[in-house]
Tab-separated table of C-alpha atoms and ligand atoms in Angstrom:
chain	number	residue	atom	x	y	z
E	1	MET	CA	5.905	8.814	1.128
E	2	VAL	CA	3.859	6.358	-0.861
E	3	GLN	CA	6.801	5.389	-2.981
E	4	GLY	CA	8.807	4.326	0.040
E	5	ALA	CA	6.047	2.502	1.789
E	6	PHE	CA	4.533	0.777	-1.199
E	7	ARG	CA	6.228	-1.032	-4.021
E	8	ILE	CA	5.187	0.416	-7.333
E	9	PHE	CA	4.959	-1.582	-10.507
E	10	PRO	CA	3.956	0.020	-13.761
E	11	LEU	CA	1.257	-1.952	-15.556
E	12	LEU	CA	3.722	-3.133	-18.171
E	13	GLY	CA	6.675	-5.351	-17.428
E	14	PHE	CA	5.216	-7.256	-14.523
E	15	ILE	CA	7.279	-9.886	-12.827
E	16	LEU	CA	6.368	-13.188	-11.252
E	17	LEU	CA	6.517	-12.666	-7.506
E	18	PHE	CA	5.467	-16.046	-6.216
E	19	PHE	CA	4.947	-19.357	-7.858
E	20	ILE	CA	1.326	-20.361	-8.326
E	21	PRO	CA	0.791	-24.058	-9.045
E	22	PRO	CA	-0.466	-24.817	-12.557
E	23	LEU	CA	-4.220	-24.782	-13.071
E	24	SER	CA	-4.267	-28.255	-14.607
E	25	SER	CA	-3.966	-30.016	-11.246
E	26	ALA	CA	-6.491	-27.629	-9.684
E	27	GLN	CA	-9.040	-28.655	-12.292
E	28	ASP	CA	-9.016	-32.161	-10.869
E	29	ALA	CA	-10.518	-30.937	-7.590
E	30	PRO	CA	-14.088	-32.118	-6.989
E	31	LEU	CA	-15.682	-28.673	-6.992
E	32	PHE	CA	-19.328	-27.836	-6.493
E	33	ARG	CA	-20.310	-24.403	-7.782
E	34	GLN	CA	-23.560	-22.438	-7.990
E	35	SER	CA	-24.421	-18.837	-8.679
E	36	ARG	CA	-27.506	-16.708	-8.124
E	37	ILE	CA	-28.454	-13.089	-8.535
E	38	LEU	CA	-28.772	-11.686	-5.010
E	39	MET	CA	-28.156	-8.224	-3.535
E	40	GLY	CA	-28.172	-6.815	-7.041
E	41	THR	CA	-25.170	-8.843	-8.109
E	42	SER	CA	-24.120	-12.331	-9.111
E	43	VAL	CA	-23.240	-14.331	-5.998
E	44	GLU	CA	-21.122	-17.389	-6.720
E	45	ILE	CA	-20.365	-20.074	-4.154
E	46	THR	CA	-17.748	-22.734	-4.805
E	47	VAL	CA	-17.012	-25.531	-2.358
E	48	SER	CA	-14.344	-28.168	-2.545
E	49	ARG	CA	-13.564	-31.605	-1.154
E	50	VAL	CA	-16.916	-32.406	0.366
E	51	ASP	CA	-19.550	-34.975	-0.590
E	52	PRO	CA	-22.160	-33.735	-3.095
E	53	LYS	CA	-25.112	-33.985	-0.727
E	54	THR	CA	-23.472	-31.947	2.036
E	55	ALA	CA	-22.249	-29.481	-0.591
E	56	GLU	CA	-25.651	-28.914	-2.111
E	57	LYS	CA	-27.426	-28.423	1.218
E	58	ALA	CA	-24.733	-26.160	2.615
E	59	VAL	CA	-24.633	-23.983	-0.498
E	60	GLU	CA	-28.425	-23.631	-0.475
E	61	ALA	CA	-28.307	-22.538	3.182
E	62	ALA	CA	-25.502	-20.067	2.402
E	63	PHE	CA	-27.537	-18.448	-0.400
E	64	GLN	CA	-30.474	-18.164	1.975
E	65	GLU	CA	-28.232	-16.474	4.492
E	66	VAL	CA	-27.190	-13.866	1.894
E	67	GLU	CA	-30.861	-13.259	1.146
E	68	ARG	CA	-31.608	-12.910	4.859
E	69	ILE	CA	-28.929	-10.212	5.245
E	70	ASN	CA	-30.308	-8.462	2.168
E	71	ARG	CA	-33.760	-8.404	3.757
E	72	LEU	CA	-32.299	-6.732	6.848
E	73	MET	CA	-29.926	-4.260	5.244
E	74	SER	CA	-30.926	-3.353	1.687
E	75	HIS	CA	-32.055	0.245	1.275
E	76	TYR	CA	-33.811	-0.848	-1.928
E	77	ARG	CA	-36.274	-2.897	0.140
E	78	PRO	CA	-38.839	-0.713	1.927
E	79	ASP	CA	-39.331	-3.407	4.586
E	80	SER	CA	-35.639	-3.718	5.566
E	81	GLU	CA	-34.409	-2.532	8.953
E	82	VAL	CA	-32.182	-0.021	7.205
E	83	SER	CA	-35.148	1.476	5.309
E	84	GLN	CA	-37.109	1.680	8.554
E	85	ILE	CA	-34.284	3.640	10.164
E	86	SER	CA	-34.333	6.102	7.236
E	87	ARG	CA	-38.118	6.352	7.254
E	88	HIS	CA	-38.135	7.296	10.935
E	89	ALA	CA	-35.240	9.732	10.618
E	90	GLY	CA	-35.699	12.782	12.841
E	91	LYS	CA	-38.811	11.176	14.336
E	92	LYS	CA	-37.886	8.207	16.457
E	93	GLU	CA	-35.247	5.622	17.090
E	94	VAL	CA	-35.741	2.215	15.518
E	95	ARG	CA	-35.048	-1.057	17.239
E	96	VAL	CA	-32.966	-3.327	15.001
E	97	SER	CA	-31.361	-6.763	15.091
E	98	PRO	CA	-27.934	-6.970	16.742
E	99	GLU	CA	-26.502	-7.705	13.282
E	100	THR	CA	-27.776	-4.539	11.635
E	101	ARG	CA	-26.558	-2.535	14.616
E	102	GLU	CA	-23.118	-4.151	14.500
E	103	VAL	CA	-22.689	-3.483	10.770
E	104	ILE	CA	-23.711	0.157	11.314
E	105	GLU	CA	-21.280	0.434	14.230
E	106	ARG	CA	-18.507	-1.035	12.121
E	107	ALA	CA	-19.315	1.458	9.366
E	108	LEU	CA	-19.061	4.266	11.929
E	109	TYR	CA	-15.682	2.922	13.021
E	110	PHE	CA	-14.385	3.263	9.446
E	111	SER	CA	-15.952	6.715	9.145
E	112	ARG	CA	-14.091	7.931	12.228
E	113	LEU	CA	-10.890	6.223	11.142
E	114	SER	CA	-10.997	7.936	7.754
E	115	GLY	CA	-12.299	11.325	8.871
E	116	GLY	CA	-15.503	10.784	6.926
E	117	ALA	CA	-14.151	9.354	3.639
E	118	PHE	CA	-16.434	6.409	4.363
E	119	ASP	CA	-19.958	7.514	5.169
E	120	ILE	CA	-23.138	5.403	5.092
E	121	THR	CA	-25.304	8.545	5.191
E	122	ILE	CA	-24.276	9.114	1.540
E	123	GLY	CA	-27.840	8.032	0.527
E	124	PRO	CA	-29.414	11.415	-0.365
E	125	VAL	CA	-26.436	12.353	-2.547
E	126	PHE	CA	-25.950	8.936	-4.105
E	127	ARG	CA	-29.606	8.912	-5.139
E	128	LEU	CA	-29.064	12.026	-7.298
E	129	TRP	CA	-26.672	10.165	-9.591
E	130	ASN	CA	-28.068	8.190	-12.498
E	131	PHE	CA	-25.267	6.046	-13.878
E	132	ARG	CA	-27.491	4.178	-16.290
E	133	GLU	CA	-28.657	7.323	-18.051
E	134	GLY	CA	-25.350	9.115	-17.589
E	135	LYS	CA	-26.708	12.190	-15.830
E	136	ILE	CA	-24.695	14.498	-13.585
E	137	PRO	CA	-26.797	15.852	-10.687
E	138	ASP	CA	-27.923	19.437	-10.676
E	139	GLY	CA	-25.417	21.523	-8.652
E	140	GLU	CA	-28.015	23.198	-6.477
E	141	LYS	CA	-29.687	19.907	-5.577
E	142	LEU	CA	-26.299	18.342	-4.855
E	143	ARG	CA	-25.364	21.146	-2.462
E	144	GLU	CA	-28.724	20.856	-0.749
E	145	ASN	CA	-28.527	17.088	-0.266
E	146	LEU	CA	-24.893	17.264	0.894
E	147	LYS	CA	-26.176	18.925	4.066
E	148	ARG	CA	-27.830	15.638	4.977
E	149	VAL	CA	-24.624	13.620	4.734
E	150	ASP	CA	-22.905	13.273	8.104
E	151	TYR	CA	-22.126	10.018	9.876
E	152	ARG	CA	-21.796	11.897	13.198
E	153	ARG	CA	-25.546	12.345	13.180
E	154	ILE	CA	-26.225	8.612	13.436
E	155	ARG	CA	-27.010	7.671	17.030
E	156	VAL	CA	-26.606	4.053	18.062
E	157	ASP	CA	-27.748	2.786	21.443
E	158	ARG	CA	-26.009	-0.508	21.917
E	159	SER	CA	-27.808	-1.672	25.054
E	160	ARG	CA	-31.240	-1.137	23.512
E	161	SER	CA	-30.075	-1.968	19.993
E	162	THR	CA	-31.635	1.121	18.466
E	163	VAL	CA	-30.514	3.437	15.675
E	164	TYR	CA	-31.633	7.017	15.154
E	165	LEU	CA	-30.861	9.541	12.421
E	166	ASP	CA	-30.698	13.085	13.656
E	167	ASP	CA	-32.214	14.814	10.615
E	168	PRO	CA	-35.498	13.839	8.941
E	169	ARG	CA	-33.924	14.034	5.502
E	170	MET	CA	-31.075	11.626	6.212
E	171	GLU	CA	-30.943	8.214	4.500
E	172	LEU	CA	-28.726	5.218	5.141
E	173	ASP	CA	-26.958	3.323	2.356
E	174	LEU	CA	-24.989	0.236	3.425
E	175	GLY	CA	-23.998	-0.487	-0.184
E	176	ALA	CA	-20.288	-0.374	0.614
E	177	ILE	CA	-20.304	-2.759	3.592
E	178	ALA	CA	-23.406	-5.006	3.745
E	179	LYS	CA	-22.386	-7.222	0.847
E	180	GLY	CA	-19.111	-7.973	2.618
E	181	TYR	CA	-20.980	-8.874	5.776
E	182	ALA	CA	-23.353	-11.126	3.833
E	183	VAL	CA	-20.390	-12.924	2.293
E	184	ASP	CA	-18.861	-13.466	5.749
E	185	ARG	CA	-22.159	-14.860	6.989
E	186	ALA	CA	-22.401	-17.212	4.010
E	187	GLY	CA	-18.926	-18.490	4.923
E	188	GLU	CA	-19.986	-19.079	8.523
E	189	VAL	CA	-23.052	-21.038	7.406
E	190	LEU	CA	-20.910	-23.214	5.147
E	191	LYS	CA	-18.494	-23.926	8.008
E	192	LYS	CA	-21.324	-24.800	10.394
E	193	ARG	CA	-22.506	-27.350	7.866
E	194	GLY	CA	-19.126	-29.007	7.670
E	195	VAL	CA	-17.762	-27.258	4.585
E	196	GLU	CA	-14.237	-26.066	5.375
E	197	ASN	CA	-13.067	-25.269	1.859
E	198	PHE	CA	-15.084	-22.633	0.062
E	199	LEU	CA	-15.022	-19.457	-1.949
E	200	VAL	CA	-17.953	-17.042	-1.807
E	201	ASN	CA	-17.880	-14.217	-4.358
E	202	ALA	CA	-20.537	-11.495	-4.428
E	203	GLY	CA	-19.528	-9.318	-7.349
E	204	GLY	CA	-15.966	-8.735	-6.163
E	205	ASP	CA	-16.512	-9.105	-2.416
E	206	LEU	CA	-15.074	-12.451	-1.441
E	207	ARG	CA	-14.565	-14.734	1.495
E	208	VAL	CA	-12.285	-17.722	1.120
E	209	GLY	CA	-12.064	-20.621	3.548
E	210	GLY	CA	-9.497	-23.397	3.597
E	211	ARG	CA	-7.976	-24.484	0.314
E	212	LYS	CA	-9.100	-25.538	-3.100
E	213	GLU	CA	-7.052	-28.713	-2.865
E	214	LYS	CA	-4.851	-30.141	-0.160
E	215	GLU	CA	-1.766	-28.412	-1.506
E	216	ILE	CA	-3.432	-25.716	-3.580
E	217	PRO	CA	-4.940	-22.547	-2.146
E	218	TRP	CA	-7.807	-20.642	-3.756
E	219	THR	CA	-6.704	-18.225	-6.447
E	220	VAL	CA	-8.594	-14.996	-7.038
E	221	GLY	CA	-8.132	-12.922	-10.170
E	222	ILE	CA	-8.181	-9.142	-9.752
E	223	GLN	CA	-9.661	-7.493	-12.819
E	224	HIS	CA	-7.658	-4.934	-14.762
E	225	PRO	CA	-9.583	-1.657	-14.323
E	226	ARG	CA	-9.267	-0.704	-17.988
E	227	LEU	CA	-9.045	-4.100	-19.741
E	228	PRO	CA	-12.070	-6.093	-18.512
E	229	SER	CA	-10.866	-9.468	-19.729
E	230	ASP	CA	-7.380	-9.084	-18.206
E	231	PHE	CA	-6.150	-9.488	-14.658
E	232	ILE	CA	-3.733	-7.139	-12.933
E	233	ALA	CA	-2.904	-9.896	-10.484
E	234	LYS	CA	-3.984	-13.250	-9.174
E	235	ILE	CA	-4.054	-13.544	-5.431
E	236	GLN	CA	-3.736	-16.699	-3.374
E	237	SER	CA	-5.244	-16.748	0.045
E	238	LYS	CA	-6.896	-18.844	2.705
E	239	ASN	CA	-9.334	-17.830	5.430
E	240	ALA	CA	-9.619	-14.173	4.491
E	241	GLY	CA	-11.866	-11.516	3.058
E	242	ILE	CA	-10.929	-9.918	-0.250
E	243	ALA	CA	-12.813	-6.991	-1.786
E	244	THR	CA	-12.268	-4.725	-4.764
E	245	SER	CA	-13.799	-1.311	-5.404
E	246	GLY	CA	-13.341	0.034	-8.902
E	247	ASP	CA	-14.346	2.983	-11.051
E	248	TYR	CA	-15.291	0.582	-13.867
E	249	GLU	CA	-18.315	-1.102	-12.275
E	250	LYS	CA	-21.002	1.576	-12.388
E	251	TYR	CA	-19.959	4.556	-14.462
E	252	PHE	CA	-20.501	6.763	-17.484
E	253	LEU	CA	-18.170	8.925	-19.527
E	254	LYS	CA	-18.955	12.540	-20.296
E	255	ASP	CA	-16.640	15.112	-21.898
E	256	GLY	CA	-13.685	12.818	-21.298
E	257	GLU	CA	-14.447	12.487	-17.576
E	258	ARG	CA	-15.360	9.253	-15.875
E	259	TYR	CA	-18.249	9.490	-13.404
E	260	HIS	CA	-18.592	6.448	-11.162
E	261	HIS	CA	-20.332	5.204	-8.029
E	262	ILE	CA	-17.734	5.763	-5.307
E	263	LEU	CA	-18.329	9.275	-4.021
E	264	VAL	CA	-16.377	11.702	-1.862
E	265	PRO	CA	-18.848	12.425	0.948
E	266	SER	CA	-17.698	16.051	1.339
E	267	SER	CA	-18.337	16.967	-2.320
E	268	GLY	CA	-20.775	14.329	-3.552
E	269	LEU	CA	-18.552	13.811	-6.605
E	270	PRO	CA	-16.767	10.626	-7.721
E	271	ALA	CA	-13.392	9.994	-6.054
E	272	ARG	CA	-10.601	10.707	-8.516
E	273	GLU	CA	-7.346	9.308	-7.170
E	274	CYS	CA	-7.717	5.587	-7.882
E	275	GLN	CA	-8.890	3.236	-10.619
E	276	SER	CA	-9.273	0.314	-8.268
E	277	VAL	CA	-8.496	-0.789	-4.716
E	278	THR	CA	-8.300	-4.377	-3.485
E	279	ILE	CA	-8.179	-5.081	0.241
E	280	LEU	CA	-7.190	-8.293	1.953
E	281	ALA	CA	-8.499	-8.418	5.542
E	282	PRO	CA	-9.612	-10.940	8.173
E	283	THR	CA	-13.262	-10.415	7.178
E	284	ALA	CA	-15.020	-9.565	3.918
E	285	MET	CA	-16.974	-6.856	5.746
E	286	ASP	CA	-13.797	-4.995	6.647
E	287	ALA	CA	-12.317	-5.606	3.198
E	288	ASP	CA	-15.487	-4.246	1.554
E	289	ALA	CA	-15.641	-1.090	3.682
E	290	LEU	CA	-11.911	-0.465	3.454
E	291	ALA	CA	-11.789	-0.867	-0.334
E	292	THR	CA	-14.295	1.987	-0.597
E	293	THR	CA	-12.522	3.996	2.120
E	294	VAL	CA	-9.069	3.729	0.538
E	295	PHE	CA	-10.543	4.466	-2.888
E	296	VAL	CA	-11.905	7.762	-1.546
E	297	LEU	CA	-8.780	8.628	0.465
E	298	GLY	CA	-6.468	7.964	-2.485
E	299	PRO	CA	-3.146	6.082	-2.558
E	300	LYS	CA	-1.207	8.275	-0.151
E	301	LYS	CA	-3.628	8.623	2.758
E	302	GLY	CA	-5.179	5.247	1.992
E	303	SER	CA	-1.918	3.331	2.204
E	304	ALA	CA	-0.982	5.167	5.417
E	305	LEU	CA	-4.284	4.031	6.950
E	306	ILE	CA	-3.797	0.428	5.828
E	307	GLU	CA	-0.306	0.272	7.282
E	308	GLU	CA	-1.715	1.124	10.707
E	309	MET	CA	-4.092	-1.839	10.625
E	310	PRO	CA	-2.868	-5.303	11.592
E	311	ASN	CA	-3.551	-8.110	9.089
E	312	VAL	CA	-4.893	-5.738	6.460
E	313	HIS	CA	-3.237	-5.290	3.079
E	314	ALA	CA	-3.937	-3.263	-0.038
E	315	LEU	CA	-3.364	-3.439	-3.763
E	316	ILE	CA	-4.043	-0.045	-5.306
E	317	VAL	CA	-4.204	0.967	-8.958
E	318	ASP	CA	-3.751	4.716	-8.937
E	319	ARG	CA	-5.262	7.192	-11.396
E	320	ARG	CA	-2.377	6.758	-13.829
E	321	GLY	CA	-2.616	2.968	-13.792
E	322	SER	CA	0.405	2.222	-11.586
E	323	VAL	CA	-0.017	-0.748	-9.279
E	324	LEU	CA	0.954	-0.389	-5.625
E	325	PHE	CA	1.232	-3.188	-3.089
E	326	SER	CA	1.339	-2.631	0.660
E	327	PRO	CA	4.795	-3.677	1.872
E	328	GLU	CA	3.904	-6.863	3.726
E	329	TRP	CA	1.482	-8.234	1.205
E	330	PRO	CA	1.185	-11.821	2.473
E	331	ALA	CA	-0.555	-13.703	-0.284
E	332	GLY	CA	1.020	-15.200	-3.332
E	333	VAL	CA	0.635	-12.924	-6.307
E	334	LEU	CA	0.930	-13.820	-9.943
E	335	LEU	CA	1.458	-10.829	-12.158
E	336	PRO	CA	0.950	-10.954	-15.915
E	337	PRO	CA	4.067	-11.041	-18.100
A	1	ADP	P1	-19.407	-2.213	-5.124
A	1	ADP	O1	-20.778	-2.097	-4.564
A	1	ADP	O2	-19.330	-2.012	-6.582
A	1	ADP	O3	-18.681	-3.421	-4.637
A	1	ADP	P2	-18.304	-0.463	-3.123
A	1	ADP	O4	-18.169	-1.528	-2.129
A	1	ADP	O5	-17.173	0.497	-3.244
A	1	ADP	O6	-18.574	-0.997	-4.583
A	1	ADP	O7	-19.607	0.333	-2.733
A	1	ADP	C1	-20.089	1.383	-3.495
A	1	ADP	C2	-21.469	1.697	-2.977
A	1	ADP	O8	-21.363	2.260	-1.674
A	1	ADP	C3	-22.176	2.719	-3.810
A	1	ADP	O9	-23.004	2.078	-4.747
A	1	ADP	C4	-22.960	3.518	-2.777
A	1	ADP	O10	-24.154	2.824	-2.475
A	1	ADP	C5	-22.077	3.462	-1.557
A	1	ADP	N1	-21.059	4.523	-1.439
A	1	ADP	C6	-20.545	5.340	-2.411
A	1	ADP	N2	-19.600	6.160	-1.916
A	1	ADP	C7	-19.505	5.867	-0.587
A	1	ADP	C8	-18.716	6.384	0.497
A	1	ADP	N3	-17.824	7.350	0.313
A	1	ADP	N4	-18.888	5.835	1.727
A	1	ADP	C9	-19.795	4.842	1.931
A	1	ADP	N5	-20.564	4.324	0.967
A	1	ADP	C10	-20.431	4.823	-0.279
A	2	MG	MG1	-16.963	-1.571	-0.493
């Protein structure tokens, strides 16, 4: 039962669970912050307690690392490894970097774990949706393209580092995992350059390292899915990945229904059981993929999956707006009054 496993708080009448130190002292921290538009989103890097020269160089290198991952894994770039795999679908296997292969293998792990709720072959169906113009795909076309969606038809050869798609009409879309990986990589680059305390945020996929100040951890606000300027919670964490998937990022409303960008791979329609899912995990890649996975599975199956995974925690806002925390949520949480 979800109710037993997860603590449920209605959106009103929140309580303060843990004490979060006042922001005034945090503002004294010597922070260095920059943001850039990369991977189709605003990527913000904040580093703390490091000399300005080291900070500037490290942050520049971290942005370049995000761009490098984008060049490998974006399906919007025809020259990426991921696009090459799709272009050669049904024809021949494509040799890729160990990184691209590992991200694809990790995606397959989450597909198997979730019985296909997470599926990076969603491409042909996802492409039919136009969220900007608010158009629902034609039913016939949707049914046709659904036949091309099946993660079991991705073949990975680890020793030769090749990837092959079994059907010529299949297309890969790493949109639910690659950003998380890029954020992890940015964190690694910062660490290599001597920056221990950092926060990398790529549009809701985050990696935090160290602390903001000696005694003050990084605090991350989780957006309220229906009130954009409000938070449902503020999370404190160190050395973790945090990712949120929500139905409020890319969506349109039609006849009172909300159509958004997280799809159920078996139907090609938007997942209906959650408003948002936040995952705390050892890496941003896992947090990113699992936020999407749990969103599709819904609170009941999603929370059951999370409870099986060590060091992974979830904060779910269900379709009615109730907030659920996994039972051993480790981070400090500040809930609005
Ligand atoms: P965001 O990109 O807003 O952070 P997500 O991480 O949840 O959100 O990723 C959503 C993206 O993942 C979609 O834009 C689409 O490219 C892809 N996607 C949608 N549904 C699925 C799914 N069930 N499994 C895997 N990828 C998906
Ligand atoms: Mg995701």
